Amino acid sequence: MRALVMTEAGGAEHSRVLDVEPPRPGPGQVAIDVAYAGLNFVDVMARRGDGYAATWPYRPGKEVAGTVRALGAGVTGLAVGTQVVAAVAGGGLAETAVADAALTVPVPDGVPLAAAAAAPLGLATALLLLTDAGRFTAGESVLVHSASGGVGTAVARLLPLLGGGRLLGTVGRPEKAEAARRQGYHAVHARGGDVREQLRAANGGRGVDLVLDPLGTAALDLDLDLLAPGGRIVLFGNAGGGTPDPLPPLPRLLAANATLTGFSHGGLLAQAPARVADAVRRVLDLLAAGSLDAPVTVLPGLADVPAAHDLLAAGRGEGKYVVALAGRPA
Ligand SMILES: NC(=O)c1ccc[n+]([C@@H]2O[C@H](COP(=O)([O-])OP(=O)(O)OC[C@H]3O[C@@H](n4cnc5c(N)ncnc54)[C@H](OP(=O)(O)O)[C@@H]3O)[C@@H](O)[C@H]2O)c1
């Protein structure tokens, strides 16, 4: 089978599409013929050597949609031929992937596999950020950094389904602001310059109830300045790479009446996989009901993925990307 392989840390020059042995499912696992696989920033972080690739060569890809090809020992409740999505430990950008059965969820009728491929990591993360880590309640204001990216657009699509609220965003480049506004953000500003005042004005001078921040500690001072008393900040990434700064001193956190929360999809997979599987089921149900419309850009094949990773690495991606693989329905 064909798989994307990153041979060493660096850029696209070390990403190759190679013929490799298809993986076999171990006990409690399933093998999936992948129809569509999601692209995620964590694959870019792995590629650039941020420590997400345990060994080289590394096979990236954390979320897939396709058809169950084989069951490992002890797997019940899933059948060969069933259309499923799965969060995978790696190796999702390939024609066949192996997933834990506990993280493999059947796709409801009527949900296109291309859209479903964004559920296990991208959409589930956005939902968990809002509901579990962020404890969002209807009517609150939410500030999202990297608003025009995959998770950022998913948050915009999910927020109205959770009762809605005032949605503010930041982007790294001014030219991406309009794309985020089209996804449902009420106001989006490029970081830097007067962004503090712009965001405060965009929220009517009030503090923000919830901040979703994947920027390490780079924007934490801004977050704390903008936070409403009792507000929550969810830190869920370190997009810039490198060693984040220490957290702000305790008096600063106390004075802001801030709740700081961490979120890691990978951590939940290891420690509480049922919570991820439940979130995946919830977003699939929303897609099936037609209430969630989460558009994706479909790349035609694995050979197109390194250039898309380049876009993400340069902060020039827009929305969510998935790649079509050989196992997709005709
Ligand atoms: N904790 C978790 O479990 C979890 C799960 C999923 C995603 N994430 C994080 O959520 C963020 C969004 O993920 P995604 O897959 O949807 O990716 P994405 O938003 O489509 O792309 C990543 C974005 O990060 C921003 N960025 C900030 N500093 C950057 C830098 N130095 N180099 C490149 N990009 C930079 C860019 O947007 P702007 O320049 O507009 O800010 C870029 O578009 C990522 O940081 C990812 O690591 C975390």
Tab-separated table of C-alpha atoms and ligand atoms in Angstrom:
chain	number	residue	atom	x	y	z
A	1	MET	CA	0.000	0.000	0.000
A	2	ARG	CA	1.019	3.622	-0.401
A	3	ALA	CA	1.739	5.786	2.610
A	4	LEU	CA	3.204	9.208	3.308
A	5	VAL	CA	6.545	8.756	5.044
A	6	MET	CA	8.611	11.508	6.668
A	7	THR	CA	12.189	10.301	6.554
A	8	GLU	CA	13.713	12.882	8.892
A	9	ALA	CA	12.938	16.222	10.515
A	10	GLY	CA	12.783	19.177	8.149
A	11	GLY	CA	10.459	20.211	5.361
A	12	ALA	CA	8.611	18.751	2.388
A	13	GLU	CA	11.894	17.494	0.926
A	14	HIS	CA	11.810	14.690	3.511
A	15	SER	CA	8.194	13.652	2.828
A	16	ARG	CA	7.772	10.794	0.337
A	17	VAL	CA	4.896	8.626	-0.844
A	18	LEU	CA	6.258	5.092	-0.549
A	19	ASP	CA	5.023	1.517	-1.008
A	20	VAL	CA	5.002	-0.113	2.411
A	21	GLU	CA	3.550	-3.233	4.036
A	22	PRO	CA	-0.049	-2.674	5.090
A	23	PRO	CA	-0.348	-2.713	8.882
A	24	ARG	CA	-2.182	-5.617	10.566
A	25	PRO	CA	-4.538	-5.030	13.455
A	26	GLY	CA	-3.371	-6.265	16.849
A	27	PRO	CA	-5.714	-7.356	19.631
A	28	GLY	CA	-8.443	-4.780	20.172
A	29	GLN	CA	-7.629	-3.018	16.903
A	30	VAL	CA	-9.140	-2.742	13.439
A	31	ALA	CA	-7.534	-2.195	10.041
A	32	ILE	CA	-9.273	0.444	7.923
A	33	ASP	CA	-9.105	0.979	4.163
A	34	VAL	CA	-8.769	4.736	4.201
A	35	ALA	CA	-11.044	6.754	1.924
A	36	TYR	CA	-10.120	10.188	3.284
A	37	ALA	CA	-7.561	11.250	5.882
A	38	GLY	CA	-7.471	14.579	7.696
A	39	LEU	CA	-4.435	16.876	7.701
A	40	ASN	CA	-3.564	18.435	11.038
A	41	PHE	CA	-0.994	20.881	12.349
A	42	VAL	CA	0.407	18.197	14.635
A	43	ASP	CA	1.782	16.477	11.489
A	44	VAL	CA	3.568	19.721	10.596
A	45	MET	CA	4.960	19.927	14.129
A	46	ALA	CA	6.155	16.325	13.808
A	47	ARG	CA	7.771	17.137	10.466
A	48	ARG	CA	9.596	20.193	11.765
A	49	GLY	CA	11.029	18.153	14.649
A	50	ASP	CA	8.928	19.409	17.576
A	51	GLY	CA	9.042	15.981	19.205
A	52	TYR	CA	5.767	14.553	17.880
A	53	ALA	CA	7.546	11.919	15.766
A	54	ALA	CA	8.681	9.190	18.152
A	55	THR	CA	11.085	7.735	15.572
A	56	TRP	CA	12.241	8.382	12.005
A	57	PRO	CA	11.086	7.424	9.471
A	58	TYR	CA	7.703	8.625	10.719
A	59	ARG	CA	4.288	7.935	9.256
A	60	PRO	CA	2.009	10.955	9.898
A	61	GLY	CA	-1.782	11.138	9.957
A	62	LYS	CA	-4.051	11.150	13.013
A	63	GLU	CA	-7.602	10.850	11.652
A	64	VAL	CA	-9.187	8.728	8.951
A	65	ALA	CA	-12.529	7.797	7.403
A	66	GLY	CA	-12.957	4.581	5.444
A	67	THR	CA	-14.116	0.989	5.549
A	68	VAL	CA	-13.234	-1.692	8.074
A	69	ARG	CA	-10.894	-4.125	6.321
A	70	ALA	CA	-10.040	-6.542	9.147
A	71	LEU	CA	-10.705	-7.039	12.840
A	72	GLY	CA	-8.048	-7.835	15.420
A	73	ALA	CA	-8.565	-10.410	18.142
A	74	GLY	CA	-11.272	-9.627	20.634
A	75	VAL	CA	-12.982	-6.861	18.668
A	76	THR	CA	-16.758	-6.893	18.927
A	77	GLY	CA	-19.395	-4.436	17.755
A	78	LEU	CA	-17.647	-3.624	14.466
A	79	ALA	CA	-17.820	-5.596	11.199
A	80	VAL	CA	-15.680	-5.834	8.098
A	81	GLY	CA	-17.143	-3.515	5.451
A	82	THR	CA	-18.620	-0.982	7.905
A	83	GLN	CA	-17.883	2.656	7.143
A	84	VAL	CA	-16.085	4.206	10.087
A	85	VAL	CA	-13.929	7.064	11.270
A	86	ALA	CA	-11.054	6.647	13.682
A	87	ALA	CA	-8.490	8.603	15.620
A	88	VAL	CA	-5.203	6.811	14.972
A	89	ALA	CA	-1.899	7.042	16.790
A	90	GLY	CA	-0.149	7.717	13.465
A	91	GLY	CA	0.008	6.376	9.942
A	92	GLY	CA	-3.375	7.786	8.921
A	93	LEU	CA	-2.010	9.368	5.713
A	94	ALA	CA	-1.936	5.963	4.048
A	95	GLU	CA	-4.172	3.599	2.105
A	96	THR	CA	-4.632	1.373	5.160
A	97	ALA	CA	-4.428	2.424	8.804
A	98	VAL	CA	-4.788	0.633	12.112
A	99	ALA	CA	-6.895	2.049	14.943
A	100	ASP	CA	-7.995	0.988	18.399
A	101	ALA	CA	-11.537	-0.332	18.163
A	102	ALA	CA	-12.442	1.916	21.107
A	103	LEU	CA	-11.573	4.937	18.937
A	104	THR	CA	-13.326	3.649	15.805
A	105	VAL	CA	-16.841	4.979	15.311
A	106	PRO	CA	-19.357	3.962	12.613
A	107	VAL	CA	-20.346	6.745	10.214
A	108	PRO	CA	-24.101	7.399	10.204
A	109	ASP	CA	-25.954	7.064	6.900
A	110	GLY	CA	-25.810	10.154	4.752
A	111	VAL	CA	-22.571	11.590	6.120
A	112	PRO	CA	-20.009	11.937	3.310
A	113	LEU	CA	-16.727	10.253	4.223
A	114	ALA	CA	-14.757	13.344	3.179
A	115	ALA	CA	-16.540	15.425	5.821
A	116	ALA	CA	-16.430	12.582	8.348
A	117	ALA	CA	-12.635	12.416	8.049
A	118	ALA	CA	-12.387	15.687	9.990
A	119	ALA	CA	-14.384	14.304	12.931
A	120	PRO	CA	-11.876	12.222	14.965
A	121	LEU	CA	-9.347	15.000	15.603
A	122	GLY	CA	-10.355	18.375	14.149
A	123	LEU	CA	-14.086	18.510	14.873
A	124	ALA	CA	-13.847	16.489	18.098
A	125	THR	CA	-11.153	18.843	19.381
A	126	ALA	CA	-13.267	21.908	18.600
A	127	LEU	CA	-16.263	20.390	20.398
A	128	LEU	CA	-14.228	19.285	23.420
A	129	LEU	CA	-12.531	22.685	23.637
A	130	LEU	CA	-15.894	24.411	23.831
A	131	THR	CA	-17.887	21.999	25.955
A	132	ASP	CA	-15.485	20.059	28.170
A	133	ALA	CA	-12.339	22.157	28.607
A	134	GLY	CA	-14.003	25.539	28.010
A	135	ARG	CA	-17.377	24.886	29.701
A	136	PHE	CA	-19.022	27.231	27.193
A	137	THR	CA	-22.592	28.261	27.888
A	138	ALA	CA	-24.933	29.929	25.412
A	139	GLY	CA	-24.535	33.655	25.071
A	140	GLU	CA	-20.924	33.855	26.228
A	141	SER	CA	-18.187	35.590	24.265
A	142	VAL	CA	-15.363	33.455	22.885
A	143	LEU	CA	-11.976	34.520	21.531
A	144	VAL	CA	-10.133	32.047	19.294
A	145	HIS	CA	-6.557	32.453	18.080
A	146	SER	CA	-5.691	31.040	14.612
A	147	ALA	CA	-9.362	31.572	13.772
A	148	SER	CA	-9.150	30.797	10.047
A	149	GLY	CA	-7.498	27.361	10.415
A	150	GLY	CA	-8.972	23.905	10.768
A	151	VAL	CA	-9.881	23.990	14.462
A	152	GLY	CA	-10.747	27.694	14.271
A	153	THR	CA	-13.328	27.188	11.532
A	154	ALA	CA	-14.734	24.115	13.315
A	155	VAL	CA	-15.301	26.223	16.451
A	156	ALA	CA	-17.183	28.778	14.348
A	157	ARG	CA	-19.418	26.083	12.867
A	158	LEU	CA	-20.130	24.432	16.235
A	159	LEU	CA	-20.744	27.501	18.383
A	160	PRO	CA	-24.238	28.291	17.001
A	161	LEU	CA	-25.252	24.669	17.651
A	162	LEU	CA	-24.315	25.107	21.313
A	163	GLY	CA	-26.578	28.112	21.696
A	164	GLY	CA	-24.379	30.741	20.052
A	165	GLY	CA	-22.361	33.597	21.427
A	166	ARG	CA	-20.169	36.480	20.355
A	167	LEU	CA	-17.231	34.975	18.469
A	168	LEU	CA	-13.981	36.908	18.134
A	169	GLY	CA	-10.812	35.714	16.459
A	170	THR	CA	-7.227	36.555	15.721
A	171	VAL	CA	-5.133	35.521	12.734
A	172	GLY	CA	-1.434	35.827	12.014
A	173	ARG	CA	-1.897	37.636	8.695
A	174	PRO	CA	-4.468	40.358	7.914
A	175	GLU	CA	-5.403	38.688	4.628
A	176	LYS	CA	-6.816	35.676	6.543
A	177	ALA	CA	-9.308	37.714	8.566
A	178	GLU	CA	-12.003	37.739	5.899
A	179	ALA	CA	-11.877	33.937	5.556
A	180	ALA	CA	-12.554	33.572	9.279
A	181	ARG	CA	-15.407	36.099	9.156
A	182	ARG	CA	-17.008	34.070	6.365
A	183	GLN	CA	-16.974	31.027	8.679
A	184	GLY	CA	-19.036	32.871	11.288
A	185	TYR	CA	-16.667	35.051	13.348
A	186	HIS	CA	-18.209	38.375	14.321
A	187	ALA	CA	-14.854	40.161	14.414
A	188	VAL	CA	-11.359	39.024	13.423
A	189	HIS	CA	-8.137	40.986	13.766
A	190	ALA	CA	-4.520	40.277	12.900
A	191	ARG	CA	-2.297	39.878	15.950
A	192	GLY	CA	0.088	42.723	16.638
A	193	GLY	CA	-0.551	46.458	16.446
A	194	ASP	CA	-3.778	47.552	18.142
A	195	VAL	CA	-5.274	44.072	18.445
A	196	ARG	CA	-5.945	44.467	22.186
A	197	GLU	CA	-8.052	47.591	21.678
A	198	GLN	CA	-9.664	46.221	18.522
A	199	LEU	CA	-10.817	43.058	20.273
A	200	ARG	CA	-12.001	44.941	23.349
A	201	ALA	CA	-14.051	47.264	21.152
A	202	ALA	CA	-15.370	44.308	19.154
A	203	ASN	CA	-16.747	42.870	22.408
A	204	GLY	CA	-18.452	46.118	23.346
A	205	GLY	CA	-15.806	46.957	25.935
A	206	ARG	CA	-16.664	43.853	27.962
A	207	GLY	CA	-14.261	41.108	29.000
A	208	VAL	CA	-14.179	37.833	27.065
A	209	ASP	CA	-15.675	34.802	28.809
A	210	LEU	CA	-13.634	32.086	27.099
A	211	VAL	CA	-10.328	32.146	25.196
A	212	LEU	CA	-9.179	29.187	23.085
A	213	ASP	CA	-5.454	29.624	22.581
A	214	PRO	CA	-3.127	27.309	20.581
A	215	LEU	CA	-0.199	29.761	20.600
A	216	GLY	CA	1.812	28.409	23.517
A	217	THR	CA	2.314	31.291	25.915
A	218	ALA	CA	2.872	33.910	23.188
A	219	ALA	CA	-0.621	35.433	23.506
A	220	LEU	CA	-1.243	34.718	27.184
A	221	ASP	CA	-0.687	38.287	28.300
A	222	LEU	CA	-3.234	39.454	25.720
A	223	ASP	CA	-5.649	36.734	26.862
A	224	LEU	CA	-5.396	37.794	30.494
A	225	ASP	CA	-5.838	41.464	29.588
A	226	LEU	CA	-9.019	40.714	27.665
A	227	LEU	CA	-10.520	38.138	30.026
A	228	ALA	CA	-13.742	38.807	31.925
A	229	PRO	CA	-13.490	38.245	35.690
A	230	GLY	CA	-13.994	34.509	36.192
A	231	GLY	CA	-13.254	33.811	32.542
A	232	ARG	CA	-11.522	30.694	31.245
A	233	ILE	CA	-8.437	30.377	29.045
A	234	VAL	CA	-7.855	27.002	27.391
A	235	LEU	CA	-4.276	26.475	26.210
A	236	PHE	CA	-4.226	23.765	23.562
A	237	GLY	CA	-1.102	24.078	21.460
A	238	ASN	CA	2.282	25.584	20.840
A	239	ALA	CA	2.032	26.488	17.167
A	240	GLY	CA	5.242	28.485	17.104
A	241	GLY	CA	7.272	25.571	18.467
A	242	GLY	CA	10.225	26.030	20.787
A	243	THR	CA	10.110	26.258	24.552
A	244	PRO	CA	7.147	28.286	25.771
A	245	ASP	CA	7.750	31.029	28.332
A	246	PRO	CA	6.864	30.278	31.955
A	247	LEU	CA	3.255	30.962	32.913
A	248	PRO	CA	2.565	34.469	34.231
A	249	PRO	CA	3.262	35.047	37.930
A	250	LEU	CA	0.575	33.975	40.380
A	251	PRO	CA	-0.483	37.555	41.306
A	252	ARG	CA	-1.311	38.204	37.642
A	253	LEU	CA	-3.536	35.107	37.487
A	254	LEU	CA	-5.163	35.924	40.807
A	255	ALA	CA	-5.832	39.537	39.831
A	256	ALA	CA	-7.445	38.426	36.569
A	257	ASN	CA	-9.689	35.903	38.379
A	258	ALA	CA	-8.596	33.599	35.579
A	259	THR	CA	-9.083	29.888	35.107
A	260	LEU	CA	-6.242	28.394	33.051
A	261	THR	CA	-6.946	24.982	31.521
A	262	GLY	CA	-4.850	22.708	29.344
A	263	PHE	CA	-6.296	20.519	26.610
A	264	SER	CA	-4.664	17.651	24.733
A	265	HIS	CA	-6.544	15.355	22.363
A	266	GLY	CA	-3.568	12.992	22.480
A	267	GLY	CA	-3.603	13.043	26.254
A	268	LEU	CA	-7.298	12.155	26.284
A	269	LEU	CA	-6.695	9.323	23.794
A	270	ALA	CA	-4.219	7.852	26.256
A	271	GLN	CA	-6.095	8.571	29.484
A	272	ALA	CA	-9.799	8.844	28.656
A	273	PRO	CA	-10.398	7.533	25.115
A	274	ALA	CA	-14.146	7.169	25.687
A	275	ARG	CA	-14.412	10.970	25.981
A	276	VAL	CA	-12.882	11.401	22.529
A	277	ALA	CA	-15.037	8.635	21.036
A	278	ASP	CA	-18.116	10.264	22.555
A	279	ALA	CA	-17.179	13.631	21.029
A	280	VAL	CA	-16.639	11.963	17.651
A	281	ARG	CA	-20.117	10.394	17.890
A	282	ARG	CA	-21.618	13.773	18.786
A	283	VAL	CA	-20.100	15.580	15.788
A	284	LEU	CA	-21.040	12.735	13.429
A	285	ASP	CA	-24.629	12.931	14.700
A	286	LEU	CA	-24.646	16.686	14.059
A	287	LEU	CA	-23.333	16.081	10.526
A	288	ALA	CA	-25.970	13.370	9.964
A	289	ALA	CA	-28.750	15.657	11.185
A	290	GLY	CA	-27.584	18.314	8.732
A	291	SER	CA	-27.214	20.853	11.533
A	292	LEU	CA	-23.410	20.915	11.297
A	293	ASP	CA	-21.952	21.956	7.968
A	294	ALA	CA	-18.180	21.617	8.214
A	295	PRO	CA	-16.642	22.180	4.782
A	296	VAL	CA	-13.326	20.589	3.841
A	297	THR	CA	-10.859	21.129	1.008
A	298	VAL	CA	-10.195	17.731	-0.593
A	299	LEU	CA	-6.659	17.126	-1.883
A	300	PRO	CA	-6.670	14.620	-4.757
A	301	GLY	CA	-3.925	12.322	-3.476
A	302	LEU	CA	-1.088	11.687	-1.032
A	303	ALA	CA	1.414	13.357	-3.362
A	304	ASP	CA	-0.360	16.675	-2.706
A	305	VAL	CA	0.006	16.476	1.075
A	306	PRO	CA	3.604	17.789	1.476
A	307	ALA	CA	2.703	21.041	-0.297
A	308	ALA	CA	-0.399	21.398	1.906
A	309	HIS	CA	1.802	20.803	4.963
A	310	ASP	CA	4.023	23.609	3.590
A	311	LEU	CA	0.996	25.915	3.554
A	312	LEU	CA	0.161	25.043	7.154
A	313	ALA	CA	3.806	25.406	8.210
A	314	ALA	CA	3.906	28.899	6.711
A	315	GLY	CA	0.656	29.887	8.433
A	316	ARG	CA	-1.015	30.212	5.032
A	317	GLY	CA	-3.558	27.400	5.244
A	318	GLU	CA	-7.266	28.185	5.197
A	319	GLY	CA	-9.893	25.947	6.771
A	320	LYS	CA	-9.657	22.171	6.946
A	321	TYR	CA	-7.852	19.896	4.477
A	322	VAL	CA	-8.451	16.194	3.890
A	323	VAL	CA	-6.833	13.956	1.288
A	324	ALA	CA	-8.607	11.371	-0.877
A	325	LEU	CA	-7.135	7.866	-0.929
A	326	ALA	CA	-7.597	4.758	-3.030
A	327	GLY	CA	-10.179	3.247	-0.671
A	328	ARG	CA	-12.798	5.926	-1.316
A	329	PRO	CA	-16.149	4.992	-2.842
A	330	ALA	CA	-16.329	5.565	-6.628
B	1	LIG	N1	-4.238	20.215	22.001
B	1	LIG	C1	-4.772	19.469	21.055
B	1	LIG	O1	-5.171	18.333	21.311
B	1	LIG	C2	-4.905	20.019	19.675
B	1	LIG	C3	-5.692	19.345	18.738
B	1	LIG	C4	-5.821	19.898	17.463
B	1	LIG	C5	-5.139	21.073	17.150
B	1	LIG	N2	-4.353	21.656	18.086
B	1	LIG	C6	-3.653	22.904	17.789
B	1	LIG	O2	-4.600	23.800	17.271
B	1	LIG	C7	-4.011	24.627	16.289
B	1	LIG	C8	-4.821	24.524	15.035
B	1	LIG	O3	-4.640	23.224	14.493
B	1	LIG	P1	-5.084	22.896	13.006
B	1	LIG	O4	-4.678	21.507	12.733
B	1	LIG	O5	-6.502	23.300	12.824
B	1	LIG	O6	-4.126	23.835	12.153
B	1	LIG	P2	-4.406	25.207	11.367
B	1	LIG	O7	-5.100	26.159	12.281
B	1	LIG	O8	-5.105	24.872	10.113
B	1	LIG	O9	-2.932	25.733	11.089
B	1	LIG	C9	-2.109	26.133	12.143
B	1	LIG	C10	-2.153	27.649	12.371
B	1	LIG	O10	-1.275	27.967	13.427
B	1	LIG	C11	-0.989	29.356	13.354
B	1	LIG	N3	0.397	29.603	13.703
B	1	LIG	C12	0.780	30.335	14.756
B	1	LIG	N4	2.094	30.375	14.837
B	1	LIG	C13	2.588	29.671	13.813
B	1	LIG	C14	3.905	29.369	13.369
B	1	LIG	N5	4.989	29.802	14.008
B	1	LIG	N6	4.036	28.610	12.281
B	1	LIG	C15	2.945	28.141	11.636
B	1	LIG	N7	1.675	28.391	12.021
B	1	LIG	C16	1.505	29.164	13.098
B	1	LIG	C17	-1.308	29.777	11.937
B	1	LIG	O11	-2.485	30.584	11.991
B	1	LIG	P3	-2.407	32.115	12.418
B	1	LIG	O12	-1.084	32.613	11.952
B	1	LIG	O13	-3.560	32.730	11.747
B	1	LIG	O14	-2.525	32.119	13.916
B	1	LIG	C18	-1.640	28.485	11.236
B	1	LIG	O15	-2.564	28.680	10.212
B	1	LIG	C19	-2.560	24.151	16.142
B	1	LIG	O16	-1.731	24.956	16.912
B	1	LIG	C20	-2.605	22.741	16.699
B	1	LIG	O17	-1.370	22.301	17.184
B	1	LIG	C21	-4.224	21.153	19.336
